[in-house]
Coordinates of C-alpha atoms in Angstrom, one line a residue:
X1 CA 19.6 14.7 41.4
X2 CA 16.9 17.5 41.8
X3 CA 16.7 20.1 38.9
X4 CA 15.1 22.1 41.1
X5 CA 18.5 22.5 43.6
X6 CA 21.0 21.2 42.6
X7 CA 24.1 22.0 44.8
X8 CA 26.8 21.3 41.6
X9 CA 24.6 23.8 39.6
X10 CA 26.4 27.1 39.3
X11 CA 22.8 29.1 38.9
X12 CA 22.3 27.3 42.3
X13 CA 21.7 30.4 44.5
X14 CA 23.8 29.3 47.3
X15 CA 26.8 29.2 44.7
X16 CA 25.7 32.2 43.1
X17 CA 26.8 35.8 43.7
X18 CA 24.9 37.6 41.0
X19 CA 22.3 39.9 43.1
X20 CA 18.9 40.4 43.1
X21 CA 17.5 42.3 39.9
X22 CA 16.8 46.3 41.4
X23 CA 13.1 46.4 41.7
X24 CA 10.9 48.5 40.1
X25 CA 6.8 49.5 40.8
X26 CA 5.9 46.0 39.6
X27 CA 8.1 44.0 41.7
X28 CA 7.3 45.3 44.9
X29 CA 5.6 43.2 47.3
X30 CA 1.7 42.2 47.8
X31 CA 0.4 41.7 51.4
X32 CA 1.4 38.9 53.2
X33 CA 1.7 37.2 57.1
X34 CA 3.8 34.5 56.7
X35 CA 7.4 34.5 55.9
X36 CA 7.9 33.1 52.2
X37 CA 10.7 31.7 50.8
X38 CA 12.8 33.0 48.3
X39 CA 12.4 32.1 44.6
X40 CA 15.8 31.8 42.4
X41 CA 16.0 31.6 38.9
X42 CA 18.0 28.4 37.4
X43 CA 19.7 29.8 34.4
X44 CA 21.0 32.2 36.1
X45 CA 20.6 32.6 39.7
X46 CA 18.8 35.7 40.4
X47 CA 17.0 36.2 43.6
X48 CA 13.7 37.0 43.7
X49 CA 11.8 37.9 47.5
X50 CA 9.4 35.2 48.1
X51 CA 6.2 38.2 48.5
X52 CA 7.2 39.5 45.7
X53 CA 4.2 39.1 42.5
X54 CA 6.9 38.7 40.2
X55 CA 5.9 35.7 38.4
X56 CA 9.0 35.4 36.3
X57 CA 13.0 35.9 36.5
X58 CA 13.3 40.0 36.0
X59 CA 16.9 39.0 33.8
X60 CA 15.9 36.6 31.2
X61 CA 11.9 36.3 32.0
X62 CA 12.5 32.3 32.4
X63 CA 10.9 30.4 35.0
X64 CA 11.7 30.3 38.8
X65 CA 12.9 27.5 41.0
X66 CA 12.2 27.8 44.9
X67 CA 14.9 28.6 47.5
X68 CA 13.4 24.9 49.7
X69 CA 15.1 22.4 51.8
X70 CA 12.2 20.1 53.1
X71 CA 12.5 17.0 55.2
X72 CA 10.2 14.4 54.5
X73 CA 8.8 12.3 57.4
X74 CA 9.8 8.6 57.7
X75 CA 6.8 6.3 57.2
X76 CA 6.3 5.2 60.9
X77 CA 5.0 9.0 61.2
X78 CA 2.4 9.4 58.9
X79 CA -0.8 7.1 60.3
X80 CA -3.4 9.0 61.5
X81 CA -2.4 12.0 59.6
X82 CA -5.1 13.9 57.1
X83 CA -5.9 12.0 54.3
X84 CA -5.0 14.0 51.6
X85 CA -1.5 15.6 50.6
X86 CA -1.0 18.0 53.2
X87 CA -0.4 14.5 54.9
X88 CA 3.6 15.7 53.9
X89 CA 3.6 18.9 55.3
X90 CA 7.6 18.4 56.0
X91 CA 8.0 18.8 52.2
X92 CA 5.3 21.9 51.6
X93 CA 6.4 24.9 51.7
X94 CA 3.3 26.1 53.2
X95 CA 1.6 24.4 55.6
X96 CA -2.0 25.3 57.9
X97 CA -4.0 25.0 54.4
X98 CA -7.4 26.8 54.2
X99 CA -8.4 26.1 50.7
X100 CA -8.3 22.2 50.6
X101 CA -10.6 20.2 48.5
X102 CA -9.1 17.0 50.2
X103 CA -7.1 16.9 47.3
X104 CA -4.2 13.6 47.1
X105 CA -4.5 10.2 48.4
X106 CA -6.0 8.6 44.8
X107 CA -5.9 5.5 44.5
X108 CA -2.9 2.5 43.1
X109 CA -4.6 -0.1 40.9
X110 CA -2.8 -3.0 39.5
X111 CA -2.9 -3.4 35.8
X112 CA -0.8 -6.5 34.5
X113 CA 3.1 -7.7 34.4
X114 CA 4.1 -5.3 36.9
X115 CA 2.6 -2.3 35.8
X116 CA -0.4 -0.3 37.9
X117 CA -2.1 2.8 37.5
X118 CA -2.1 5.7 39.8
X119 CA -5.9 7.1 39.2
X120 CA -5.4 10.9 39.8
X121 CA -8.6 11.7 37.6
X122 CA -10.3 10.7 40.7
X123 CA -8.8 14.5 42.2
X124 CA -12.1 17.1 43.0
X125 CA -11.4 18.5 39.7
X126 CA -10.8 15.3 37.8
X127 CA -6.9 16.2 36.9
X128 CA -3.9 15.5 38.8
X129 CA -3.6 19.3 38.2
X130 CA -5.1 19.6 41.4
X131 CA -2.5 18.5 43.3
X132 CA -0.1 22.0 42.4
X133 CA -3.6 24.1 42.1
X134 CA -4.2 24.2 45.8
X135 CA -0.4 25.2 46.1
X136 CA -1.2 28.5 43.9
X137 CA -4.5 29.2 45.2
X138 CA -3.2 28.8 49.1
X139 CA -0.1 31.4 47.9
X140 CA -2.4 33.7 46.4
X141 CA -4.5 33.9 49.7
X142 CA -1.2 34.6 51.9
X143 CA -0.5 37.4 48.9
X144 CA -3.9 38.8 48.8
X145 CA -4.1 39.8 45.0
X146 CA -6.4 42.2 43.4
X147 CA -6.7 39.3 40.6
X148 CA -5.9 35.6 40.0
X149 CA -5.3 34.8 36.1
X150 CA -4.2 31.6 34.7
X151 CA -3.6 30.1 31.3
X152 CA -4.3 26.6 30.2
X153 CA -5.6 23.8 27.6
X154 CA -8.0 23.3 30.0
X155 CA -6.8 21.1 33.0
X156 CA -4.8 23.6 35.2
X157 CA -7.3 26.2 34.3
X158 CA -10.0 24.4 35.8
X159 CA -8.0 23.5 39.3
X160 CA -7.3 27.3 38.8
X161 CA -10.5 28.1 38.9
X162 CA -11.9 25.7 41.1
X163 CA -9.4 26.3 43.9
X164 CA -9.6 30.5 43.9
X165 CA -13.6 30.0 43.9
X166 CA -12.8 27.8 47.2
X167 CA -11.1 30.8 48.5
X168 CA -13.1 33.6 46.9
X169 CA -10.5 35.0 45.0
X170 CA -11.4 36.3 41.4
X171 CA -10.0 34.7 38.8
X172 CA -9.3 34.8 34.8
X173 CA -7.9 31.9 32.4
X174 CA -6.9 32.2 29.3
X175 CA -7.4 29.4 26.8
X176 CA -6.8 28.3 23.2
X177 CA -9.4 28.4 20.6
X178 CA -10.9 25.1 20.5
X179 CA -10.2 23.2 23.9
X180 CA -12.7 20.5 24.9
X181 CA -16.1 22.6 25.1
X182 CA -16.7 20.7 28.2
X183 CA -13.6 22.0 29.6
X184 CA -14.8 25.3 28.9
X185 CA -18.2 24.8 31.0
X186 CA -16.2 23.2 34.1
X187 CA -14.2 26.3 34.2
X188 CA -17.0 28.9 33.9
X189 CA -19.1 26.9 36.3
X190 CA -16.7 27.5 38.7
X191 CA -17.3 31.7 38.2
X192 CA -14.0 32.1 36.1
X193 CA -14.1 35.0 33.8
X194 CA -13.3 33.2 30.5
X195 CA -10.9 34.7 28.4
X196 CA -10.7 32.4 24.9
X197 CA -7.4 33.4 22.9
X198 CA -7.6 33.3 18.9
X199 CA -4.8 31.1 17.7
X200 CA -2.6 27.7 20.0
X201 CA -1.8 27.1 23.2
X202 CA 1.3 29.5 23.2
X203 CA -1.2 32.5 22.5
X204 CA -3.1 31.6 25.2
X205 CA -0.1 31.5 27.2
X206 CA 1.1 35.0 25.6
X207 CA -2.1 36.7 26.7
X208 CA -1.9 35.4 30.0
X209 CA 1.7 36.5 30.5
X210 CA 1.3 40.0 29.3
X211 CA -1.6 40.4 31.4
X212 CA 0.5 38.9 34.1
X213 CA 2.9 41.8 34.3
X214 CA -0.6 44.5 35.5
X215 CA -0.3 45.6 38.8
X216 CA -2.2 43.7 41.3
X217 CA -2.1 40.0 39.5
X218 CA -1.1 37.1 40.7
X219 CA -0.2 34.6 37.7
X220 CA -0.8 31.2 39.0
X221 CA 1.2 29.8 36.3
X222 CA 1.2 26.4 36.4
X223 CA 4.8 26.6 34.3
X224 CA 6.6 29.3 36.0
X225 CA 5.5 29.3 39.5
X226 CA 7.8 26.3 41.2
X227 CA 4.6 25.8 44.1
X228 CA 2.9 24.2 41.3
X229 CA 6.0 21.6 41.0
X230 CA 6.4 21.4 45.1
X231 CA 2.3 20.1 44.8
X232 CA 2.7 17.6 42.2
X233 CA 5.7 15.8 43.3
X234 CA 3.1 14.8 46.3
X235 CA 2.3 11.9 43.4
X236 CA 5.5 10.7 44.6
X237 CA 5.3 10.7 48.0
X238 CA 2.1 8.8 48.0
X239 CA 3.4 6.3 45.7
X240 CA 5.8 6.2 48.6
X241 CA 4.1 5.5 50.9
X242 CA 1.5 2.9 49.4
X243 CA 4.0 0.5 48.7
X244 CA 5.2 0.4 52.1
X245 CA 8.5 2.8 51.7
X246 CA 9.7 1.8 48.1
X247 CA 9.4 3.1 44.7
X248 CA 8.8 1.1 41.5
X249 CA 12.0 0.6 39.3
X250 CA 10.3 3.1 36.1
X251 CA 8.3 6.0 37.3
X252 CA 6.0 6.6 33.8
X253 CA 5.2 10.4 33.2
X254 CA 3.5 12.1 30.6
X255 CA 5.5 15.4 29.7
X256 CA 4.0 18.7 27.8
X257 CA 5.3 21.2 29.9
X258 CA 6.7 18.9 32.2
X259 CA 5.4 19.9 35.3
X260 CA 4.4 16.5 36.7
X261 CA 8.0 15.0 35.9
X262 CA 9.8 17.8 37.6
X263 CA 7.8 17.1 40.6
X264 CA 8.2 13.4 40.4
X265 CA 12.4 14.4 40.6
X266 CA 11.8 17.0 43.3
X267 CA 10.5 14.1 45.3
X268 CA 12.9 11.0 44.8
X269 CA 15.5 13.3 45.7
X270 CA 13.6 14.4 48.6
X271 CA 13.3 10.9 49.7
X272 CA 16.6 9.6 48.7
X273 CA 18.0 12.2 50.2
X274 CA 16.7 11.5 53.8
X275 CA 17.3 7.7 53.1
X276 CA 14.4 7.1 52.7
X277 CA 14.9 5.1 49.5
X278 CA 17.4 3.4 48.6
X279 CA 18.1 3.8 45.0
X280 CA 16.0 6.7 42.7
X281 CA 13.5 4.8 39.9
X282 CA 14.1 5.9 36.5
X283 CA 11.8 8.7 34.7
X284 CA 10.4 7.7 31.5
X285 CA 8.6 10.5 29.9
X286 CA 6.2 10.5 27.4
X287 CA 5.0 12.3 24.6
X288 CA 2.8 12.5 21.3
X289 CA 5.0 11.9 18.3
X290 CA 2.9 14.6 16.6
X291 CA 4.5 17.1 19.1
X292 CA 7.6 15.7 20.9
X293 CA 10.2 18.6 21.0
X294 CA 12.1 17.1 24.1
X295 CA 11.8 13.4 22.5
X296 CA 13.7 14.7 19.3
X297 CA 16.1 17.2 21.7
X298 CA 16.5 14.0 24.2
X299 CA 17.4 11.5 21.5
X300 CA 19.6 14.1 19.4
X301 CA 22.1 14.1 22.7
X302 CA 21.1 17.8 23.1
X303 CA 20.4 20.0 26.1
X304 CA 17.6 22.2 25.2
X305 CA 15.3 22.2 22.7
X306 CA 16.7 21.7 18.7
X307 CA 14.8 23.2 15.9
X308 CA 11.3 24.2 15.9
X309 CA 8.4 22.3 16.3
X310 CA 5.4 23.1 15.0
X311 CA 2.2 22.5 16.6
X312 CA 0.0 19.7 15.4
X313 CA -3.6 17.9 15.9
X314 CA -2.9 15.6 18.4
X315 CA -5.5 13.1 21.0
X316 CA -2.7 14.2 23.4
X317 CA -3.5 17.9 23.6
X318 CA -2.6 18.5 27.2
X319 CA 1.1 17.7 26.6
X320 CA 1.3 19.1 22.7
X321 CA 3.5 21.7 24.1
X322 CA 6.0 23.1 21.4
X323 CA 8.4 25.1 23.0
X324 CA 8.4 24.3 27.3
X325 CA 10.0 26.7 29.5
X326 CA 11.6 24.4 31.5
X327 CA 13.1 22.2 28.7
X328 CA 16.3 22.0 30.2
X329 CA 15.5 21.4 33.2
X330 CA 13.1 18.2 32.4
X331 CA 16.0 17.3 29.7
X332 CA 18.7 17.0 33.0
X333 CA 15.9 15.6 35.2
X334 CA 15.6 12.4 32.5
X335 CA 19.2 11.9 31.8
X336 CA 19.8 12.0 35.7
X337 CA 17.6 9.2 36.5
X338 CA 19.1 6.8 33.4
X339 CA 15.5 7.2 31.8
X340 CA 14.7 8.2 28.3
X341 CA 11.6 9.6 26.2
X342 CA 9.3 7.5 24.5
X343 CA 6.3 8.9 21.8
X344 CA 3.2 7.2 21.1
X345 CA 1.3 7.6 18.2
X346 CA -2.2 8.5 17.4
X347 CA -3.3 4.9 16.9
X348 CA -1.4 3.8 20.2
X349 CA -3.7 6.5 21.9
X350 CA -6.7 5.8 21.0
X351 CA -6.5 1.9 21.3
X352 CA -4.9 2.5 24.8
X353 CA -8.1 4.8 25.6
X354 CA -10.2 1.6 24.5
X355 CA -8.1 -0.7 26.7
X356 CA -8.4 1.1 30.0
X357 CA -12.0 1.7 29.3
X358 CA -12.2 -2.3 29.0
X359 CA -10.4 -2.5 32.4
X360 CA -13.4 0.1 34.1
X361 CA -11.1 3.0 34.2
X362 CA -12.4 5.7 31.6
X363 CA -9.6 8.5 30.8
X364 CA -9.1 11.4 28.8
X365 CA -6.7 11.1 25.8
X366 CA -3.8 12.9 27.2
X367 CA -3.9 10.8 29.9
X368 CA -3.5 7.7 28.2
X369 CA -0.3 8.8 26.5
X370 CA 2.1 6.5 29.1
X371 CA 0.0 3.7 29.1
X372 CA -0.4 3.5 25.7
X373 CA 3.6 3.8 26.0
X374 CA 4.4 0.8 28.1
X375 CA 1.2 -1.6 28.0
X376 CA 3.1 -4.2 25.4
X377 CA 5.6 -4.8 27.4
X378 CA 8.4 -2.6 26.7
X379 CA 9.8 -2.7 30.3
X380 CA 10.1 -6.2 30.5
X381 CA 10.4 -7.2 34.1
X382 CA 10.5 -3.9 35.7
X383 CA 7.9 -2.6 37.7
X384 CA 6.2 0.8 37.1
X385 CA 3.1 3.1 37.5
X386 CA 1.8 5.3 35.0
X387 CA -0.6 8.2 36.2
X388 CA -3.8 8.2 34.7
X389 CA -4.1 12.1 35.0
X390 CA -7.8 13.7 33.7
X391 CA -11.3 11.8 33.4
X392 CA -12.3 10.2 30.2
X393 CA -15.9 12.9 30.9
X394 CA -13.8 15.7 30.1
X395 CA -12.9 15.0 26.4
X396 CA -14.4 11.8 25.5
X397 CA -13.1 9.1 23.5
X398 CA -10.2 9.9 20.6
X399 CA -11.5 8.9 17.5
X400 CA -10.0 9.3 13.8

């Protein structure tokens, strides 16, 4: 089951009679050629035009799902294709791309016992961010914004910039006080204005959002814009397609603000779906046991977030993420699939950074969270990848 569309959802907009929220100045539509389609909001069903800027549902200012219904290819059809992920055009919901990197298409490396590694740091900005970057950046050249802004720990920042200095759009991101220095110089190589925001990650995010709401501004939010989501679940499809039309039993995915896991179930119901596959792996999610809100809402039987947590110094900063937008949707997403949250400690990071480095693949300490998750053999017999998601260059090694 898809969080993103589900038919038995009542917010589902094809079930849903509430109307679209009256528009104001804001909300009125930038420039664009192509026919885009409409965004809905999951809690509760509101319709938003799909040129509209509006970067948020105008009821309860929660995220946005998209109004989609691709139709992936079968596997026969796909040699000879480009080699990147605009291979799967049948599941984009744009297609004719003119900002590609050559983004997609990383490589599947076997580990041990079943277990390989999916090595997105090899993307052109060293992050499987990439993969929903292009997604915002090709958007905000069919919109034609005055401005591009973005906030991030430093990841989705950087395939922010990276990708709007591909299509010469301007662009600001916002980031927390104290992300990786080299982070920092990535993104302001790429000619983003830096905009460094006194305090954590939600801050950042909280400058970026009221900035957001300026006329003019597309908010390539890698959280509330569902493109983002509709690029990353391409991880899937190439999974997909490398093992010859199957998926492993466990798909392995590290969850902050869960961007990468909502993709992953976008795509297995894409595929299952068309019958494509023939039964949907589970999604085990990850996170730091410093900062695991949906670990503790998972395991407590809840469906959103319990409590508060706060933030804490964690390896794992790219998914220390205290209170996610789309908690309830990555909550139903995990319980769909019969998977579960696991947490990994500090020690269990930085050893697993160590391990991989032993094995020739160097990767950043977020991105070591699943295998440091599943390496001793938790699984048992079942097969699974784990996404190795941002180069070991742009942090260096944990250490404590």
């Amino acid at each position: 089951m898809t969080p993103m569309s589900d038919p038995s959802n009542p917010s589902n907009p094809s079930n849903s009679s509430n109307p679209s929220h009256p528009s104001t100045p804001s909300d009125r539509p930038l420039t664009t050629t192509t026919a885009l389609p409409d965004r809905f909001c999951p809690a509760d069903g509101t319709r938003v035009p799909g040129s509209s800027p509006a970067w948020c549902c105008p009821v309860c200012r929660g995220p946005l799902d998209l109004d989609f219904s691709p139709n992936p290819a079968p596997l026969s059809s796909l040699a000879g294709r480009v080699n990147s992920l605009w291979r799967y055009t049948e599941v984009l919901p744009l297609a004719s791309p003119s900002v590609s990197l050559g983004e997609g298409r990383t490589p599947l490396v076997a580990l041990k016992d079943g277990l390989s590694a999916k090595l997105d740091y090899l993307m052109p900005t060293l992050s499987f961010k990439d993969r929903g970057a292009v997604l915002l950046a090709e958007l905000a050249t069919r919109l034609r914004p005055a401005r591009v802004i973005a906030d991030s720990s430093g990841n989705a920042g950087t395939s922010v910039a990276a990708y709007c200095a591909r299509a010469a759009l301007p662009c600001t991101v916002y980031v927390p006080e104290g992300t990786s220095p080299k982070k920092l110089e990535q993104i302001g190589a790429h000619g983003a204005r830096l905009e460094i925001v006194p305090g954590d990650r939600e801050a950042a995010a909280t400058a970026a959002r009221t900035a957001a709401d300026e006329p003019g501004t597309f908010y390539a939010s890698h959280i509330y814009n569902p493109y983002f989501l509709h690029g990353t679940k391409t991880y899937v499809h190439e999974l997909w397609e490398d093992l010859g039309g199957r998926l492993p039993d466990v798909l392995v995915v590290p969850v902050g603000n869960g961007t990468l896991l909502l993709g992953a179930a976008l795509a297995v119901a894409e595929l299952h779906g068309a019958g494509l596959i023939d039964r949907r792996p589970a999604l085990y999610a990850v996170q730091a046991a410093a900062v695991a809100p949906l670990a503790e809402a998972f395991h407590a039987g809840a469906d959103d977030l319990v409590g508060t947590v706060p933030a804490a110094p964690t390896f794992a900063e790219g998914i220390a993420i205290t209170r996610p937008p789309r908690a309830r949707q990555i909550l139903r997403a995990v319980r769909a699939s019969g998977g579960t949250f696991l947490t990994v400690t500090e020690d269990q990071i930085r050893h697993a950074q160590l391990d991989l480095a032993s094995r020739g693949l160097y990767v950043e300490s977020t991105g070591v969270a699943c295998w440091a998750a599943v390496r001793d053999g938790l699984l048992g017999a079942r097969t699974a990848v784990v996404p190795l998601c941002g180069a070991g260059v742009k942090t260096g090694l944990a250490r404590g």
